Amino acid sequence: MTHEIAVIPGDGIGQEVVPATLEVLEALDLDLEFVHADAGDAVAEETGEALPQETYDLAASADATLFGAAGETAADVILPLRNAVDSFVNIRPAKAYPGIDAVRPETDLVFLRENTEGVYSGIEDRLTEDVATLTRVVTQSASRELAEFACEYVEGTGRDGFAIAHKANVMRETDGLFRDTVAAVAEENGVETDEVLIDAFATRVCLDPTQFDVIVCPNLAGDVLSDLAAGLVGGLGLLPSANVGSDRGLFEPVHGTAPDIAGDGVANPAATIVSAAMMLEFLGYEEEADAVHDAVETVLEEGPRTPDLGGDASTDDVTAAVVDRL
Ligand code: NAI
Ligand code: MG
């Protein structure tokens, strides 16, 4: 069966790391059909729309989407695209690679972040010049969907359980509902859980990341804590992510357009290549996904490396080395 992949490089280094990733995917010779589409600052300047309707429709109908990054228009692009694929969970692995200079080389975490509501529900008001408000929405249904996914995830990856990160001691109704729902679903499924307050998590994960494995958390907490974990493992050029829905997914590096290096041909393609490996796994190509992971890991360890990791190789050099390893 042919899988249709929407390819949206976007702006800045998205135009470098996405083509690099396509070279890796093409080397695998799978039954994938790539359909290219525009989004981001450049298309907004040309047409007035950061996310053209045809790009949205393509993401909504393709089996999976590979996205690079958008610049100033990022929120106008990525939030609707996550909705287009009906994504209720953002999977963000933060893993230190052998040989890479990391603050905490022992880090190996996976954040399962609620992806539709919480503080990012978008319900904000400016009541007076002095006062602005935000309505935080938490639903049992979204918490349950995330928890069911988390249970399948830990079972599928052979783990014992997960930690629920929350702040229900203060936000009793919203995080209380989140915590209680997630814990109940875990119990129904016989999955062990721990609880950790998100502020305490921030300290504990820096001191000893091996205390944690899979972390299930509300939207904003997952955004912030996974970026903190990126700092522990050696930077943004390494962190992949997957936005997964019931039957579609959108796969993207955690980083942005990196205007400081865009156009220089030295962006680290690893984050996007590993995001594509997550896409392969999602589509059922598990062996190929493992092969891509292994190839990236070997190249990161042995080189060549891009300047963000202390090397002097180009994006093309690293990509060629990954293809070679495959
Ligand atoms: P950024 O992630 O683009 O860059 C932060 C730093 O990390 C820069 O020094 C950059 O050179 C470095 N970096 C990032 N990815 C790298 C890679 N693959 N290889 C080597 N170095 C890398 O974040 P920043 O500078 O805060 O944002 C730049 C633009 O990107 C903004 O316009 C922002 O709105 C947008 N952005 C878009 C995102 C998205 O589309 N999902 C996510 C984050 C930011
Ligand atoms: Mg973020």
mmCIF file of C-alpha atoms and ligand atoms in Angstrom:
data_model
loop_
_atom_site.group_PDB
_atom_site.id
_atom_site.type_symbol
_atom_site.label_atom_id
_atom_site.label_comp_id
_atom_site.label_asym_id
_atom_site.label_seq_id
_atom_site.Cartn_x
_atom_site.Cartn_y
_atom_site.Cartn_z
ATOM 1 C CA MET A 1 0.000 0.000 0.000
ATOM 2 C CA THR A 2 1.306 3.432 -0.966
ATOM 3 C CA HIS A 3 1.471 5.946 1.870
ATOM 4 C CA GLU A 4 0.977 9.566 0.927
ATOM 5 C CA ILE A 5 3.332 11.904 2.791
ATOM 6 C CA ALA A 6 2.707 15.650 2.878
ATOM 7 C CA VAL A 7 6.083 17.419 2.836
ATOM 8 C CA ILE A 8 6.080 20.970 4.219
ATOM 9 C CA PRO A 9 9.626 22.354 4.611
ATOM 10 C CA GLY A 10 8.478 25.874 5.635
ATOM 11 C CA ASP A 11 11.098 28.584 6.234
ATOM 12 C CA GLY A 12 14.756 28.951 7.174
ATOM 13 C CA ILE A 13 16.592 25.715 7.865
ATOM 14 C CA GLY A 14 13.318 23.849 7.223
ATOM 15 C CA GLN A 15 14.351 24.251 3.555
ATOM 16 C CA GLU A 16 17.622 22.444 4.345
ATOM 17 C CA VAL A 17 16.787 19.744 6.896
ATOM 18 C CA VAL A 18 13.600 18.525 5.189
ATOM 19 C CA PRO A 19 15.253 17.881 1.776
ATOM 20 C CA ALA A 20 18.105 16.164 3.666
ATOM 21 C CA THR A 21 15.567 13.931 5.399
ATOM 22 C CA LEU A 22 13.880 13.104 2.079
ATOM 23 C CA GLU A 23 17.238 11.845 0.798
ATOM 24 C CA VAL A 24 17.358 9.438 3.729
ATOM 25 C CA LEU A 25 13.758 8.298 3.171
ATOM 26 C CA GLU A 26 14.337 7.866 -0.561
ATOM 27 C CA ALA A 27 17.376 5.682 0.146
ATOM 28 C CA LEU A 28 15.058 3.209 1.903
ATOM 29 C CA ASP A 29 13.098 2.654 -1.306
ATOM 30 C CA LEU A 30 9.695 2.301 0.397
ATOM 31 C CA ASP A 31 6.269 2.751 -1.124
ATOM 32 C CA LEU A 32 5.976 6.413 -0.105
ATOM 33 C CA GLU A 33 4.538 9.152 -2.288
ATOM 34 C CA PHE A 34 5.801 12.617 -1.354
ATOM 35 C CA VAL A 35 3.531 15.585 -2.051
ATOM 36 C CA HIS A 36 5.116 18.991 -1.466
ATOM 37 C CA ALA A 37 3.296 22.015 -0.070
ATOM 38 C CA ASP A 38 4.083 25.510 1.205
ATOM 39 C CA ALA A 39 3.553 27.134 4.582
ATOM 40 C CA GLY A 40 5.202 29.855 6.631
ATOM 41 C CA ASP A 41 6.581 33.373 6.291
ATOM 42 C CA ALA A 42 7.617 33.164 2.631
ATOM 43 C CA VAL A 43 4.225 32.016 1.351
ATOM 44 C CA ALA A 44 2.501 34.529 3.677
ATOM 45 C CA GLU A 45 4.489 37.336 2.085
ATOM 46 C CA GLU A 46 3.528 36.142 -1.368
ATOM 47 C CA THR A 47 -0.138 35.309 -0.833
ATOM 48 C CA GLY A 48 -1.127 36.840 2.524
ATOM 49 C CA GLU A 49 -1.740 33.373 4.001
ATOM 50 C CA ALA A 50 0.788 31.517 6.151
ATOM 51 C CA LEU A 51 -1.140 28.274 5.811
ATOM 52 C CA PRO A 52 -2.803 28.031 2.380
ATOM 53 C CA GLN A 53 -6.018 25.992 2.352
ATOM 54 C CA GLU A 54 -4.496 23.421 -0.023
ATOM 55 C CA THR A 55 -1.650 22.802 2.436
ATOM 56 C CA TYR A 56 -4.115 22.315 5.307
ATOM 57 C CA ASP A 57 -6.241 19.973 3.180
ATOM 58 C CA LEU A 58 -3.196 17.986 2.117
ATOM 59 C CA ALA A 59 -2.089 17.482 5.759
ATOM 60 C CA ALA A 60 -5.675 16.539 6.687
ATOM 61 C CA SER A 61 -5.838 13.836 4.011
ATOM 62 C CA ALA A 62 -2.251 12.504 3.810
ATOM 63 C CA ASP A 63 -1.236 9.459 5.848
ATOM 64 C CA ALA A 64 1.473 11.515 7.501
ATOM 65 C CA THR A 65 3.041 14.954 7.300
ATOM 66 C CA LEU A 66 6.716 15.866 7.537
ATOM 67 C CA PHE A 67 7.126 19.468 8.625
ATOM 68 C CA GLY A 68 10.265 21.601 8.939
ATOM 69 C CA ALA A 69 9.693 24.929 10.672
ATOM 70 C CA ALA A 70 7.942 28.251 10.166
ATOM 71 C CA GLY A 71 9.312 31.628 11.253
ATOM 72 C CA GLU A 72 7.238 34.496 12.668
ATOM 73 C CA THR A 73 4.077 32.771 11.457
ATOM 74 C CA ALA A 74 4.838 29.545 13.372
ATOM 75 C CA ALA A 75 1.719 29.708 15.571
ATOM 76 C CA ASP A 76 -0.506 30.335 12.530
ATOM 77 C CA VAL A 77 0.959 27.298 10.822
ATOM 78 C CA ILE A 78 1.708 24.643 13.379
ATOM 79 C CA LEU A 79 -1.372 24.913 15.629
ATOM 80 C CA PRO A 80 -3.863 24.484 12.730
ATOM 81 C CA LEU A 81 -1.670 21.740 11.211
ATOM 82 C CA ARG A 82 -1.797 19.787 14.487
ATOM 83 C CA ASN A 83 -5.591 20.117 14.303
ATOM 84 C CA ALA A 84 -5.576 19.041 10.650
ATOM 85 C CA VAL A 85 -4.100 15.704 11.682
ATOM 86 C CA ASP A 86 -6.422 15.576 14.706
ATOM 87 C CA SER A 87 -3.496 15.149 17.039
ATOM 88 C CA PHE A 88 -4.191 14.614 20.723
ATOM 89 C CA VAL A 89 -0.648 13.774 21.828
ATOM 90 C CA ASN A 90 2.751 15.294 21.203
ATOM 91 C CA ILE A 91 5.484 12.702 21.696
ATOM 92 C CA ARG A 92 8.849 14.264 22.553
ATOM 93 C CA PRO A 93 11.710 11.900 23.252
ATOM 94 C CA ALA A 94 14.735 13.558 24.875
ATOM 95 C CA LYS A 95 17.633 11.176 24.713
ATOM 96 C CA ALA A 96 21.354 11.837 25.007
ATOM 97 C CA TYR A 97 23.414 10.181 22.271
ATOM 98 C CA PRO A 98 26.721 8.415 22.921
ATOM 99 C CA GLY A 99 29.690 10.655 22.259
ATOM 100 C CA ILE A 100 27.711 13.906 22.296
ATOM 101 C CA ASP A 101 28.673 16.492 24.888
ATOM 102 C CA ALA A 102 25.506 16.592 27.015
ATOM 103 C CA VAL A 103 24.860 18.177 30.407
ATOM 104 C CA ARG A 104 23.305 14.869 31.536
ATOM 105 C CA PRO A 105 24.496 12.070 29.213
ATOM 106 C CA GLU A 106 22.364 9.556 31.121
ATOM 107 C CA THR A 107 19.125 11.283 30.014
ATOM 108 C CA ASP A 108 16.576 9.065 28.261
ATOM 109 C CA LEU A 109 13.068 10.482 28.626
ATOM 110 C CA VAL A 110 9.849 10.511 26.645
ATOM 111 C CA PHE A 111 7.300 13.262 27.204
ATOM 112 C CA LEU A 112 3.703 12.513 26.236
ATOM 113 C CA ARG A 113 2.197 15.955 26.156
ATOM 114 C CA GLU A 114 -1.513 16.751 25.906
ATOM 115 C CA ASN A 115 -1.826 18.531 22.574
ATOM 116 C CA THR A 116 -5.268 20.143 22.321
ATOM 117 C CA GLU A 117 -6.235 22.121 25.400
ATOM 118 C CA GLY A 118 -5.037 23.334 28.822
ATOM 119 C CA VAL A 119 -3.406 26.752 28.882
ATOM 120 C CA TYR A 120 -3.108 26.595 25.066
ATOM 121 C CA SER A 121 -6.870 26.464 24.560
ATOM 122 C CA GLY A 122 -6.625 29.951 23.015
ATOM 123 C CA ILE A 123 -9.419 31.465 25.107
ATOM 124 C CA GLU A 124 -7.892 34.774 26.129
ATOM 125 C CA ASP A 125 -9.485 38.139 26.844
ATOM 126 C CA ARG A 126 -8.261 41.623 27.446
ATOM 127 C CA LEU A 127 -10.919 42.864 29.856
ATOM 128 C CA THR A 128 -9.506 46.311 30.569
ATOM 129 C CA GLU A 129 -6.219 48.052 29.975
ATOM 130 C CA ASP A 130 -5.123 46.633 33.318
ATOM 131 C CA VAL A 131 -6.501 43.095 33.164
ATOM 132 C CA ALA A 132 -6.033 40.165 30.775
ATOM 133 C CA THR A 133 -7.456 36.686 31.412
ATOM 134 C CA LEU A 134 -6.995 33.178 30.086
ATOM 135 C CA THR A 135 -9.439 30.304 30.410
ATOM 136 C CA ARG A 136 -7.765 26.971 30.971
ATOM 137 C CA VAL A 137 -9.843 24.113 29.615
ATOM 138 C CA VAL A 138 -9.276 20.539 30.752
ATOM 139 C CA THR A 139 -11.666 17.796 29.681
ATOM 140 C CA GLN A 140 -12.034 14.271 30.904
ATOM 141 C CA SER A 141 -12.313 13.081 27.293
ATOM 142 C CA ALA A 142 -8.978 14.586 26.153
ATOM 143 C CA SER A 143 -7.236 13.435 29.354
ATOM 144 C CA ARG A 144 -8.630 9.945 28.824
ATOM 145 C CA GLU A 145 -7.544 9.796 25.172
ATOM 146 C CA LEU A 146 -4.010 10.833 26.177
ATOM 147 C CA ALA A 147 -3.945 8.313 29.050
ATOM 148 C CA GLU A 148 -5.141 5.462 26.823
ATOM 149 C CA PHE A 149 -2.387 6.312 24.365
ATOM 150 C CA ALA A 150 0.154 6.452 27.216
ATOM 151 C CA CYS A 151 -0.884 2.980 28.415
ATOM 152 C CA GLU A 152 -0.516 1.541 24.911
ATOM 153 C CA TYR A 153 2.801 3.351 24.539
ATOM 154 C CA VAL A 154 4.383 1.945 27.701
ATOM 155 C CA GLU A 155 3.068 -1.539 26.924
ATOM 156 C CA GLY A 156 4.265 -1.347 23.313
ATOM 157 C CA THR A 157 7.733 -0.177 24.342
ATOM 158 C CA GLY A 158 8.115 -2.648 27.189
ATOM 159 C CA ARG A 159 8.152 -0.126 30.022
ATOM 160 C CA ASP A 160 6.726 -0.523 33.513
ATOM 161 C CA GLY A 161 4.649 2.612 33.716
ATOM 162 C CA PHE A 162 4.720 6.386 33.580
ATOM 163 C CA ALA A 163 4.869 9.454 35.769
ATOM 164 C CA ILE A 164 1.992 11.926 35.786
ATOM 165 C CA ALA A 165 3.368 15.464 36.081
ATOM 166 C CA HIS A 166 0.829 18.018 37.300
ATOM 167 C CA LYS A 167 0.189 20.836 39.729
ATOM 168 C CA ALA A 168 -3.084 19.612 41.195
ATOM 169 C CA ASN A 169 -2.148 20.862 44.636
ATOM 170 C CA VAL A 170 -2.813 24.402 43.321
ATOM 171 C CA MET A 171 -4.987 23.927 40.218
ATOM 172 C CA ARG A 172 -7.315 21.534 41.972
ATOM 173 C CA GLU A 173 -10.124 21.413 39.432
ATOM 174 C CA THR A 174 -8.189 21.439 36.152
ATOM 175 C CA ASP A 175 -5.036 19.525 37.012
ATOM 176 C CA GLY A 176 -7.089 17.549 39.545
ATOM 177 C CA LEU A 177 -9.319 16.310 36.725
ATOM 178 C CA PHE A 178 -6.282 15.635 34.537
ATOM 179 C CA ARG A 179 -4.454 13.661 37.247
ATOM 180 C CA ASP A 180 -7.500 11.689 38.414
ATOM 181 C CA THR A 181 -8.525 10.764 34.861
ATOM 182 C CA VAL A 182 -5.050 9.699 33.773
ATOM 183 C CA ALA A 183 -4.494 7.710 36.986
ATOM 184 C CA ALA A 184 -7.880 5.952 36.645
ATOM 185 C CA VAL A 185 -7.199 4.924 33.029
ATOM 186 C CA ALA A 186 -3.770 3.595 34.039
ATOM 187 C CA GLU A 187 -5.322 1.572 36.824
ATOM 188 C CA GLU A 188 -7.976 0.128 34.469
ATOM 189 C CA ASN A 189 -5.113 -0.981 32.206
ATOM 190 C CA GLY A 190 -2.889 -2.320 34.952
ATOM 191 C CA VAL A 191 -0.195 0.281 34.234
ATOM 192 C CA GLU A 192 1.839 1.602 37.163
ATOM 193 C CA THR A 193 1.997 5.346 37.705
ATOM 194 C CA ASP A 194 3.906 7.796 39.861
ATOM 195 C CA GLU A 195 2.947 11.367 40.454
ATOM 196 C CA VAL A 196 5.250 14.340 40.435
ATOM 197 C CA LEU A 197 4.539 18.046 40.804
ATOM 198 C CA ILE A 198 5.848 19.887 37.760
ATOM 199 C CA ASP A 199 8.024 22.326 39.702
ATOM 200 C CA ALA A 200 9.632 19.507 41.675
ATOM 201 C CA PHE A 201 10.087 17.620 38.392
ATOM 202 C CA ALA A 202 12.124 20.522 36.966
ATOM 203 C CA THR A 203 14.657 20.217 39.788
ATOM 204 C CA ARG A 204 14.706 16.460 40.063
ATOM 205 C CA VAL A 205 15.187 15.855 36.340
ATOM 206 C CA CYS A 206 18.248 18.141 36.302
ATOM 207 C CA LEU A 207 19.796 16.446 39.321
ATOM 208 C CA ASP A 208 19.088 12.897 38.176
ATOM 209 C CA PRO A 209 17.137 12.287 34.947
ATOM 210 C CA THR A 210 17.296 8.511 35.471
ATOM 211 C CA GLN A 211 14.531 8.869 38.080
ATOM 212 C CA PHE A 212 12.122 9.299 35.171
ATOM 213 C CA ASP A 213 11.231 7.482 31.987
ATOM 214 C CA VAL A 214 7.855 8.308 30.400
ATOM 215 C CA ILE A 215 6.197 11.512 31.609
ATOM 216 C CA VAL A 216 2.531 12.256 30.891
ATOM 217 C CA CYS A 217 1.724 15.937 31.290
ATOM 218 C CA PRO A 218 -0.603 18.807 30.432
ATOM 219 C CA ASN A 219 0.091 20.940 27.355
ATOM 220 C CA LEU A 220 2.128 23.894 28.679
ATOM 221 C CA ALA A 221 4.039 21.784 31.212
ATOM 222 C CA GLY A 222 5.019 19.379 28.422
ATOM 223 C CA ASP A 223 6.178 22.223 26.189
ATOM 224 C CA VAL A 224 8.386 23.771 28.875
ATOM 225 C CA LEU A 225 9.700 20.609 30.528
ATOM 226 C CA SER A 226 10.654 18.957 27.229
ATOM 227 C CA ASP A 227 12.654 22.048 26.220
ATOM 228 C CA LEU A 228 14.368 21.840 29.607
ATOM 229 C CA ALA A 229 15.215 18.231 28.803
ATOM 230 C CA ALA A 230 16.590 19.364 25.409
ATOM 231 C CA GLY A 231 19.098 21.398 27.388
ATOM 232 C CA LEU A 232 20.175 18.270 29.241
ATOM 233 C CA VAL A 233 20.924 16.258 26.100
ATOM 234 C CA GLY A 234 22.933 18.660 23.950
ATOM 235 C CA GLY A 235 20.652 21.022 22.135
ATOM 236 C CA LEU A 236 17.827 21.601 19.726
ATOM 237 C CA GLY A 237 19.494 20.088 16.662
ATOM 238 C CA LEU A 238 18.812 16.662 18.174
ATOM 239 C CA LEU A 239 15.205 16.718 19.374
ATOM 240 C CA PRO A 240 12.484 15.116 17.242
ATOM 241 C CA SER A 241 8.744 15.138 17.848
ATOM 242 C CA ALA A 242 5.578 13.438 16.680
ATOM 243 C CA ASN A 243 2.045 14.804 16.818
ATOM 244 C CA VAL A 244 -0.136 11.746 16.670
ATOM 245 C CA GLY A 245 -3.862 11.410 16.061
ATOM 246 C CA SER A 246 -6.049 8.345 15.641
ATOM 247 C CA ASP A 247 -5.054 7.767 12.040
ATOM 248 C CA ARG A 248 -2.747 10.578 11.012
ATOM 249 C CA GLY A 249 0.409 12.132 12.289
ATOM 250 C CA LEU A 250 2.608 15.168 11.858
ATOM 251 C CA PHE A 251 6.322 14.778 12.428
ATOM 252 C CA GLU A 252 8.646 17.722 13.028
ATOM 253 C CA PRO A 253 11.874 18.700 14.749
ATOM 254 C CA VAL A 254 11.365 20.641 17.990
ATOM 255 C CA HIS A 255 13.589 23.465 16.685
ATOM 256 C CA GLY A 256 12.562 26.496 14.646
ATOM 257 C CA THR A 257 13.941 28.172 11.515
ATOM 258 C CA ALA A 258 17.371 29.028 13.036
ATOM 259 C CA PRO A 259 17.724 32.371 11.198
ATOM 260 C CA ASP A 260 21.300 32.722 12.496
ATOM 261 C CA ILE A 261 22.508 29.790 10.367
ATOM 262 C CA ALA A 262 19.797 29.505 7.672
ATOM 263 C CA GLY A 263 21.257 29.392 4.177
ATOM 264 C CA ASP A 264 24.730 28.378 5.365
ATOM 265 C CA GLY A 265 24.191 24.663 4.749
ATOM 266 C CA VAL A 266 25.319 23.697 8.256
ATOM 267 C CA ALA A 267 22.015 22.925 10.020
ATOM 268 C CA ASN A 268 22.020 19.650 11.908
ATOM 269 C CA PRO A 269 19.541 17.363 10.100
ATOM 270 C CA ALA A 270 19.431 14.796 12.957
ATOM 271 C CA ALA A 271 16.257 16.110 14.653
ATOM 272 C CA THR A 272 14.291 15.960 11.404
ATOM 273 C CA ILE A 273 15.714 12.609 10.301
ATOM 274 C CA VAL A 274 14.769 11.076 13.671
ATOM 275 C CA SER A 275 11.299 12.691 13.395
ATOM 276 C CA ALA A 276 11.005 10.880 10.052
ATOM 277 C CA ALA A 277 12.037 7.638 11.775
ATOM 278 C CA MET A 278 9.138 8.197 14.193
ATOM 279 C CA MET A 279 6.926 8.680 11.125
ATOM 280 C CA LEU A 280 8.106 5.369 9.658
ATOM 281 C CA GLU A 281 7.287 3.621 12.930
ATOM 282 C CA PHE A 282 3.831 5.235 12.945
ATOM 283 C CA LEU A 283 3.237 3.979 9.380
ATOM 284 C CA GLY A 284 4.262 0.455 10.361
ATOM 285 C CA TYR A 285 7.786 0.396 8.896
ATOM 286 C CA GLU A 286 9.343 -0.615 12.185
ATOM 287 C CA GLU A 287 12.502 -2.232 10.850
ATOM 288 C CA GLU A 288 13.304 0.756 8.665
ATOM 289 C CA ALA A 289 12.592 3.109 11.568
ATOM 290 C CA ASP A 290 15.105 1.227 13.720
ATOM 291 C CA ALA A 291 17.652 1.278 10.898
ATOM 292 C CA VAL A 292 17.358 5.063 10.568
ATOM 293 C CA HIS A 293 17.667 5.527 14.349
ATOM 294 C CA ASP A 294 20.771 3.331 14.393
ATOM 295 C CA ALA A 295 22.348 5.116 11.426
ATOM 296 C CA VAL A 296 21.822 8.539 13.044
ATOM 297 C CA GLU A 297 23.167 7.292 16.360
ATOM 298 C CA THR A 298 26.301 5.905 14.714
ATOM 299 C CA VAL A 299 26.935 9.088 12.719
ATOM 300 C CA LEU A 300 26.419 11.260 15.816
ATOM 301 C CA GLU A 301 28.922 9.151 17.703
ATOM 302 C CA GLU A 302 31.557 8.770 14.981
ATOM 303 C CA GLY A 303 30.978 11.947 12.978
ATOM 304 C CA PRO A 304 30.840 13.832 10.737
ATOM 305 C CA ARG A 305 29.179 16.441 12.957
ATOM 306 C CA THR A 306 27.694 19.851 12.251
ATOM 307 C CA PRO A 307 29.027 22.973 14.080
ATOM 308 C CA ASP A 308 26.272 22.941 16.773
ATOM 309 C CA LEU A 309 27.870 19.683 17.979
ATOM 310 C CA GLY A 310 31.405 21.007 17.701
ATOM 311 C CA GLY A 311 32.176 19.694 14.218
ATOM 312 C CA ASP A 312 32.740 21.426 10.897
ATOM 313 C CA ALA A 313 30.657 19.239 8.599
ATOM 314 C CA SER A 314 27.799 20.460 6.427
ATOM 315 C CA THR A 315 24.199 19.273 6.413
ATOM 316 C CA ASP A 316 25.010 17.396 3.196
ATOM 317 C CA ASP A 317 28.037 15.641 4.745
ATOM 318 C CA VAL A 318 25.972 14.391 7.683
ATOM 319 C CA THR A 319 23.090 13.344 5.436
ATOM 320 C CA ALA A 320 25.434 11.448 3.110
ATOM 321 C CA ALA A 321 26.981 9.687 6.118
ATOM 322 C CA VAL A 322 23.525 8.622 7.383
ATOM 323 C CA VAL A 323 22.556 7.341 3.907
ATOM 324 C CA ASP A 324 25.874 5.515 3.741
ATOM 325 C CA ARG A 325 25.218 3.806 7.086
ATOM 326 C CA LEU A 326 21.814 2.651 5.887
HETATM 327 P P1 NAI B 1 15.429 28.015 16.819
HETATM 328 O O1 NAI B 1 15.120 26.638 17.247
HETATM 329 O O2 NAI B 1 15.157 28.358 15.403
HETATM 330 O O3 NAI B 1 16.966 28.337 17.119
HETATM 331 C C1 NAI B 1 17.518 28.372 18.438
HETATM 332 C C2 NAI B 1 19.036 28.152 18.367
HETATM 333 O O4 NAI B 1 19.274 26.782 18.098
HETATM 334 C C3 NAI B 1 19.709 28.946 17.242
HETATM 335 O O5 NAI B 1 20.981 29.363 17.676
HETATM 336 C C4 NAI B 1 19.846 27.935 16.135
HETATM 337 O O6 NAI B 1 20.929 28.174 15.270
HETATM 338 C C5 NAI B 1 20.021 26.626 16.899
HETATM 339 N N1 NAI B 1 19.466 25.499 16.130
HETATM 340 C C6 NAI B 1 18.151 25.165 16.033
HETATM 341 N N2 NAI B 1 18.006 24.105 15.234
HETATM 342 C C7 NAI B 1 19.241 23.769 14.807
HETATM 343 C C8 NAI B 1 19.740 22.754 13.951
HETATM 344 N N3 NAI B 1 18.941 21.864 13.355
HETATM 345 N N4 NAI B 1 21.088 22.721 13.735
HETATM 346 C C9 NAI B 1 21.919 23.582 14.326
HETATM 347 N N5 NAI B 1 21.497 24.548 15.150
HETATM 348 C C10 NAI B 1 20.169 24.650 15.387
HETATM 349 O O7 NAI B 1 14.607 28.985 17.782
HETATM 350 P P2 NAI B 1 14.458 30.583 17.759
HETATM 351 O O8 NAI B 1 15.733 31.212 17.324
HETATM 352 O O9 NAI B 1 13.877 30.919 19.063
HETATM 353 O O10 NAI B 1 13.346 30.868 16.669
HETATM 354 C C11 NAI B 1 13.635 31.207 15.309
HETATM 355 C C12 NAI B 1 12.327 31.238 14.526
HETATM 356 O O11 NAI B 1 11.753 29.933 14.485
HETATM 357 C C13 NAI B 1 11.272 32.172 15.115
HETATM 358 O O12 NAI B 1 10.694 32.901 14.051
HETATM 359 C C14 NAI B 1 10.257 31.218 15.741
HETATM 360 O O13 NAI B 1 8.932 31.745 15.672
HETATM 361 C C15 NAI B 1 10.384 29.994 14.866
HETATM 362 N N6 NAI B 1 10.043 28.735 15.545
HETATM 363 C C16 NAI B 1 9.273 27.850 14.857
HETATM 364 C C17 NAI B 1 8.957 26.627 15.378
HETATM 365 C C18 NAI B 1 8.129 25.696 14.548
HETATM 366 O O14 NAI B 1 7.881 25.974 13.388
HETATM 367 N N7 NAI B 1 7.705 24.553 15.084
HETATM 368 C C19 NAI B 1 9.428 26.205 16.706
HETATM 369 C C20 NAI B 1 10.294 27.171 17.351
HETATM 370 C C21 NAI B 1 10.570 28.402 16.784
HETATM 371 MG MG MG B 2 8.087 24.887 22.492
#
